[in-house]
Coordinates of C-alpha atoms in Angstrom, one line a residue:
M1250 CA 118.8 130.0 138.5
A1251 CA 115.3 129.3 140.9
R1252 CA 113.9 126.3 140.5
R1253 CA 110.2 125.9 139.3
A1254 CA 107.6 126.5 142.2
L1255 CA 105.9 123.2 142.4
G1256 CA 102.5 122.6 141.2
H1257 CA 99.5 121.5 143.2
A1258 CA 99.7 117.5 142.2
T1259 CA 103.3 117.3 142.1
L1260 CA 103.2 119.2 146.2
T1261 CA 100.5 116.5 147.4
L1262 CA 103.1 113.9 146.1
V1263 CA 105.9 114.8 147.1
Q1264 CA 104.1 115.6 151.0
A1265 CA 102.8 112.2 150.5
V1266 CA 105.9 110.6 150.4
E1267 CA 107.4 113.3 153.1
T1268 CA 104.8 111.2 155.3
A1269 CA 105.3 107.6 154.7
L1270 CA 109.4 107.8 155.0
A1271 CA 110.9 107.1 158.6
D1272 CA 114.4 107.4 159.9
S1273 CA 115.5 104.1 158.1
D1274 CA 114.8 104.8 155.0
R1275 CA 118.3 105.6 154.2
C1276 CA 118.2 105.3 150.2
L1277 CA 115.2 105.4 148.2
L1278 CA 114.5 102.5 145.4
V1279 CA 111.4 103.3 142.9
A1280 CA 109.5 101.3 141.2
C1281 CA 108.8 102.9 137.9
S1282 CA 106.7 100.9 134.9
G1283 CA 106.7 103.6 132.7
G1284 CA 102.3 104.0 133.5
P1285 CA 101.5 108.1 134.9
D1286 CA 101.5 106.7 138.8
S1287 CA 105.3 105.6 138.9
L1288 CA 106.7 108.3 136.9
A1289 CA 104.5 110.8 139.4
L1290 CA 105.6 108.8 142.1
A1291 CA 109.5 109.2 141.0
Q1292 CA 109.4 112.5 139.5
A1293 CA 108.1 113.1 143.5
V1294 CA 111.0 111.2 144.7
V1295 CA 113.3 113.3 143.6
H1296 CA 112.2 116.1 144.8
V1297 CA 112.3 114.4 148.0
G1298 CA 115.8 112.8 148.5
R1299 CA 116.9 115.8 146.9
R1300 CA 115.7 117.7 149.9
R1301 CA 116.8 114.8 152.9
Q1302 CA 119.9 114.6 150.6
L1303 CA 118.8 110.6 150.2
P1304 CA 120.5 108.5 148.2
I1305 CA 117.8 107.7 145.1
A1306 CA 117.3 105.0 141.8
A1307 CA 114.9 103.8 140.1
V1308 CA 114.2 99.8 138.3
V1309 CA 111.9 99.1 135.7
V1310 CA 110.9 95.3 135.5
D1311 CA 110.0 94.1 132.0
H1312 CA 107.9 91.0 132.1
G1313 CA 108.4 90.2 128.4
L1314 CA 104.6 89.7 128.1
Q1315 CA 104.0 91.0 125.0
A1316 CA 105.6 92.4 121.5
G1317 CA 107.7 95.8 122.2
S1318 CA 108.2 95.4 126.5
A1319 CA 112.1 95.9 126.1
E1320 CA 112.1 98.9 124.3
Q1321 CA 109.1 99.9 126.3
A1322 CA 111.7 99.4 130.0
A1323 CA 113.7 101.4 127.7
A1324 CA 111.7 104.2 126.5
A1325 CA 111.0 104.4 131.0
S1326 CA 114.6 104.3 131.9
S1327 CA 115.0 106.9 129.4
S1328 CA 112.5 109.7 130.7
L1329 CA 113.6 108.4 134.4
A1330 CA 117.2 109.3 133.5
R1331 CA 115.8 113.0 132.2
M1332 CA 113.7 112.9 135.6
G1333 CA 117.5 113.2 137.7
F1334 CA 118.0 109.4 138.7
T1335 CA 121.5 108.6 137.9
Q1336 CA 121.1 105.2 139.0
V1337 CA 118.5 103.3 136.4
S1338 CA 118.1 100.1 136.1
V1339 CA 115.8 97.5 133.9
R1340 CA 115.6 93.7 134.7
P1341 CA 114.0 91.3 132.5
V1342 CA 112.3 88.9 134.4
E1343 CA 110.9 85.5 133.6
V1344 CA 107.0 85.3 134.7
I1345 CA 106.1 81.1 134.8
D1346 CA 102.8 79.6 135.0
S1347 CA 102.2 78.3 138.3
G1348 CA 99.1 78.1 137.9
A1349 CA 98.1 81.7 139.7
G1350 CA 96.8 83.6 137.2
P1351 CA 98.8 85.9 134.7
E1352 CA 98.7 89.0 137.3
G1353 CA 99.7 86.6 140.1
D1354 CA 102.4 85.4 138.1
A1355 CA 103.6 88.5 136.8
R1356 CA 103.0 90.0 140.7
T1357 CA 105.4 87.4 142.2
A1358 CA 108.2 87.3 139.3
R1359 CA 108.1 91.0 139.8
Y1360 CA 108.6 91.3 143.2
R1361 CA 111.4 89.2 143.2
A1362 CA 113.0 91.4 141.0
L1363 CA 112.9 94.2 143.3
E1364 CA 113.8 92.2 146.0
L1365 CA 116.9 91.1 144.3
E1366 CA 117.6 95.1 143.6
A1367 CA 116.5 96.4 146.9
G1368 CA 119.8 94.1 148.0
E1369 CA 121.5 94.4 145.7
R1370 CA 121.6 98.6 146.4
G1371 CA 121.9 97.7 151.0
G1372 CA 118.6 97.0 151.2
A1373 CA 117.3 100.0 149.6
T1374 CA 113.6 101.0 151.3
V1375 CA 111.3 100.5 147.2
L1376 CA 108.4 102.7 146.4
L1377 CA 105.3 101.7 145.1
G1378 CA 103.1 103.6 142.7
H1379 CA 99.7 102.2 144.1
T1380 CA 97.0 105.0 144.6
R1381 CA 93.9 104.5 146.5
D1382 CA 91.8 103.2 143.2
D1383 CA 94.3 100.2 143.2
Q1384 CA 93.4 100.1 147.2
A1385 CA 89.2 100.4 146.1
E1386 CA 89.6 97.9 143.4
T1387 CA 91.5 95.0 145.2
V1388 CA 88.5 95.8 148.3
L1389 CA 86.4 94.9 145.4
L1390 CA 88.3 91.9 144.3
G1391 CA 88.6 90.8 147.9
L1392 CA 85.1 90.6 148.7
A1393 CA 84.1 88.8 145.5
R1394 CA 86.3 86.1 147.0
G1395 CA 84.3 85.8 149.8
S1396 CA 87.9 85.4 152.0
G1397 CA 87.5 86.8 154.4
I1398 CA 88.7 90.4 156.4
R1399 CA 92.3 90.0 155.4
S1400 CA 91.4 90.0 152.1
L1401 CA 89.5 93.7 152.6
A1402 CA 92.4 94.9 154.2
G1403 CA 93.9 95.5 150.7
M1404 CA 97.0 96.8 150.8
A1405 CA 99.7 98.0 153.4
V1406 CA 101.6 101.1 153.4
R1407 CA 104.1 99.1 154.4
N1408 CA 105.2 95.6 154.8
G1409 CA 107.2 93.1 153.4
P1410 CA 111.1 92.2 154.5
D1411 CA 112.0 95.1 157.0
G1412 CA 109.8 96.6 155.7
R1413 CA 111.4 97.4 152.7
W1414 CA 107.7 98.2 151.1
L1415 CA 106.5 101.2 151.0
R1416 CA 103.2 102.8 149.0
P1417 CA 103.3 106.1 150.3
L1418 CA 100.4 106.9 147.5
L1419 CA 97.2 104.4 148.7
G1420 CA 95.6 108.0 150.2
I1421 CA 95.6 109.7 147.2
G1422 CA 93.9 109.6 143.4
R1423 CA 95.1 108.3 139.9
K1424 CA 93.3 111.9 139.0
V1425 CA 96.2 113.5 141.0
T1426 CA 99.2 111.3 139.7
E1427 CA 98.1 112.0 136.0
Q1428 CA 97.5 115.5 137.0
A1429 CA 101.7 115.3 138.4
C1430 CA 102.3 113.6 134.9
R1431 CA 101.0 117.0 133.1
E1432 CA 102.4 119.4 135.6
N1433 CA 106.2 118.0 134.8
G1434 CA 105.4 117.5 130.8
L1435 CA 105.7 113.4 131.4
K1436 CA 104.9 111.0 129.1
P1437 CA 103.4 108.0 131.0
W1438 CA 102.9 104.7 129.0
Q1439 CA 99.5 103.0 128.7
D1440 CA 100.0 99.5 129.8
P1441 CA 97.3 97.5 126.6
H1442 CA 96.8 95.1 129.9
N1443 CA 94.5 97.4 131.8
L1444 CA 92.7 97.9 128.7
D1445 CA 91.9 94.5 128.9
P1446 CA 88.1 93.0 130.2
A1447 CA 90.1 89.8 130.4
Y1448 CA 91.4 90.5 133.4
A1449 CA 88.8 91.0 136.4
R1450 CA 90.7 93.8 138.0
V1451 CA 91.0 96.2 134.5
R1452 CA 86.6 95.2 134.4
V1453 CA 86.9 96.1 137.9
R1454 CA 88.2 99.6 137.3
R1455 CA 86.4 100.3 134.1
T1456 CA 83.1 98.9 134.5
V1457 CA 82.5 98.0 138.3
L1458 CA 84.2 101.3 139.8
P1459 CA 82.2 103.7 137.3
M1460 CA 78.8 101.7 137.7
L1461 CA 78.8 102.2 141.5
E1462 CA 80.0 105.6 141.2
A1463 CA 76.3 106.6 139.3
E1464 CA 74.5 104.5 141.3
L1465 CA 75.4 105.3 145.0
G1466 CA 77.0 108.6 144.3
P1467 CA 80.4 109.7 144.5
G1468 CA 83.3 108.8 147.6
V1469 CA 83.1 104.7 146.8
A1470 CA 86.6 104.7 146.1
D1471 CA 87.0 106.8 149.1
A1472 CA 84.8 105.0 151.3
L1473 CA 86.7 101.6 150.6
A1474 CA 90.1 102.8 150.6
R1475 CA 88.8 103.7 155.1
T1476 CA 87.5 100.4 154.5
A1477 CA 91.0 98.7 153.8
M1478 CA 92.1 100.7 156.3
L1479 CA 89.4 99.9 159.1
A1480 CA 89.5 95.8 158.1
R1481 CA 93.7 96.3 158.4
D1482 CA 93.3 97.1 161.8
D1483 CA 91.0 94.4 162.7
A1484 CA 92.9 91.7 160.9
D1485 CA 96.5 93.0 162.1
L1486 CA 94.3 92.6 165.6
L1487 CA 93.2 88.9 165.6
D1488 CA 96.9 88.1 163.6
A1489 CA 98.3 89.3 167.3
L1490 CA 96.3 87.3 169.4
A1491 CA 96.1 84.2 167.1
A1492 CA 100.3 84.4 167.4
E1493 CA 100.0 84.8 171.3
A1494 CA 97.6 81.8 171.5
D1495 CA 100.2 79.3 169.3
P1496 CA 101.3 76.3 171.2
G1497 CA 104.2 76.4 168.9
T1498 CA 103.4 72.4 168.4
A1499 CA 102.7 70.4 165.2
A1500 CA 99.6 69.6 166.1
L1501 CA 96.4 71.4 167.3
D1502 CA 94.5 70.6 170.2
C1503 CA 90.9 70.5 170.0
L1504 CA 89.7 71.2 173.1
Q1505 CA 91.9 74.2 173.6
L1506 CA 90.7 75.2 169.7
E1507 CA 86.9 74.6 170.1
S1508 CA 86.9 76.5 173.2
L1509 CA 87.6 80.1 171.3
P1510 CA 85.9 82.7 169.4
P1511 CA 85.1 81.8 165.8
A1512 CA 87.3 84.7 164.3
L1513 CA 90.2 83.6 166.8
R1514 CA 90.0 80.1 165.7
R1515 CA 90.2 80.5 162.6
R1516 CA 92.9 82.6 162.2
M1517 CA 95.1 80.2 164.7
L1518 CA 94.1 77.5 161.7
A1519 CA 95.0 79.5 159.3
R1520 CA 98.3 80.6 160.4
W1521 CA 98.5 77.1 161.7
L1522 CA 98.3 76.1 158.1
R1523 CA 100.7 79.0 157.0
L1524 CA 103.6 78.2 159.3
E1525 CA 103.4 74.4 159.2
H1526 CA 103.0 74.1 155.4
G1527 CA 103.1 77.2 154.1
L1528 CA 99.7 77.2 152.3
G1529 CA 99.3 81.0 153.2
D1530 CA 96.6 81.5 150.3
L1531 CA 93.8 79.3 151.1
S1532 CA 89.6 79.2 150.1
A1533 CA 87.2 80.4 152.9
G1534 CA 85.7 76.9 151.9
H1535 CA 88.5 75.3 153.2
L1536 CA 89.2 76.8 156.3
F1537 CA 85.7 76.2 156.8
A1538 CA 86.2 72.8 156.1
V1539 CA 89.1 72.1 158.4
D1540 CA 87.2 74.1 161.2
A1541 CA 84.1 72.2 161.0
L1542 CA 86.7 69.2 162.1
L1543 CA 86.3 71.1 165.3
T1544 CA 83.1 72.6 165.3
D1545 CA 81.3 69.7 163.4
W1546 CA 83.1 66.5 164.7
H1547 CA 81.5 63.0 163.0
G1548 CA 84.0 61.3 162.0
Q1549 CA 85.3 63.2 159.2
S1550 CA 88.3 60.6 157.3
G1551 CA 90.0 63.8 157.1
V1552 CA 90.0 67.4 154.7
D1553 CA 91.9 68.0 151.8
L1554 CA 94.0 70.7 150.5
P1555 CA 96.0 72.1 147.9
G1556 CA 99.8 70.2 147.5
G1557 CA 98.7 67.4 148.5
V1558 CA 98.3 68.5 152.0
R1559 CA 95.5 66.6 154.4
V1560 CA 94.2 67.7 157.9
R1561 CA 93.4 65.3 160.0
R1562 CA 91.5 65.0 163.3
A1563 CA 93.1 62.1 165.7
N1564 CA 94.0 61.6 169.0
G1565 CA 92.1 64.7 170.4
G1566 CA 94.6 66.9 168.0
L1567 CA 94.7 68.5 164.4
H1568 CA 97.4 66.9 162.4
L1569 CA 99.5 67.2 159.0
G1570 CA 100.0 65.1 156.7

């Protein structure tokens, strides 16, 4: 029997997945919450996997953060099985309070589970259902934090260990994934957390972006997504230049750093703090305070950073202790 022709939205998602894949992607693992974005992505992956004769699998992460989460994870698993996935895993995780906030802690637990699942499947490529709207929200949140160009770069289409995380839908709006669900008779789950204004991302999604669209005209989400792409190119270049200039020493030479342009100097400081002491999530205030040890040195005793780390200037160098 002939297969039913794909609807316009579904075809758009299939083409996006096809375009994003590389020859090194030998096994496709869809991370599915049961929401419209990840369900629509999973449906597209079924078509791509069949055409390319690639093994496909799916994983549902149960964060256990609300009543009925196990039942919802089981329902998502059943939807995936009906869709054509023969290998579906449900991974319960424990979300540990690390001080990063509920969203950050849940994300940490989720990515750890996805990495374990991908490893058990021979290093599968993990496909994530983030859309252009998610990218626009991420850029606005980064802008509000004021933490530099890297935070404006949003999410990469591909990143993570060995390029394992793949986000093929970053150029596609959420309305398309919702339409794809309707075309395929899929009944997505609506996470109640996505309606809770206690979360900053929800306020951006439901209040800030609609207000910007109303006041500035349509296309704001598209413009923010383009901003992310341009900012990522700039941030990647600065990261590469900082890596080339890195002396590879435990202490940094103050005179050498002072001669560098501010953007490169601060990128080198951020790289040094990350590599030497794992400080990857510094605020702009912390970074400026360390930079002042070079540009506004008047005998300060040092700068205290998270985790009990202290940066001090002594003998013409910056030292961590």
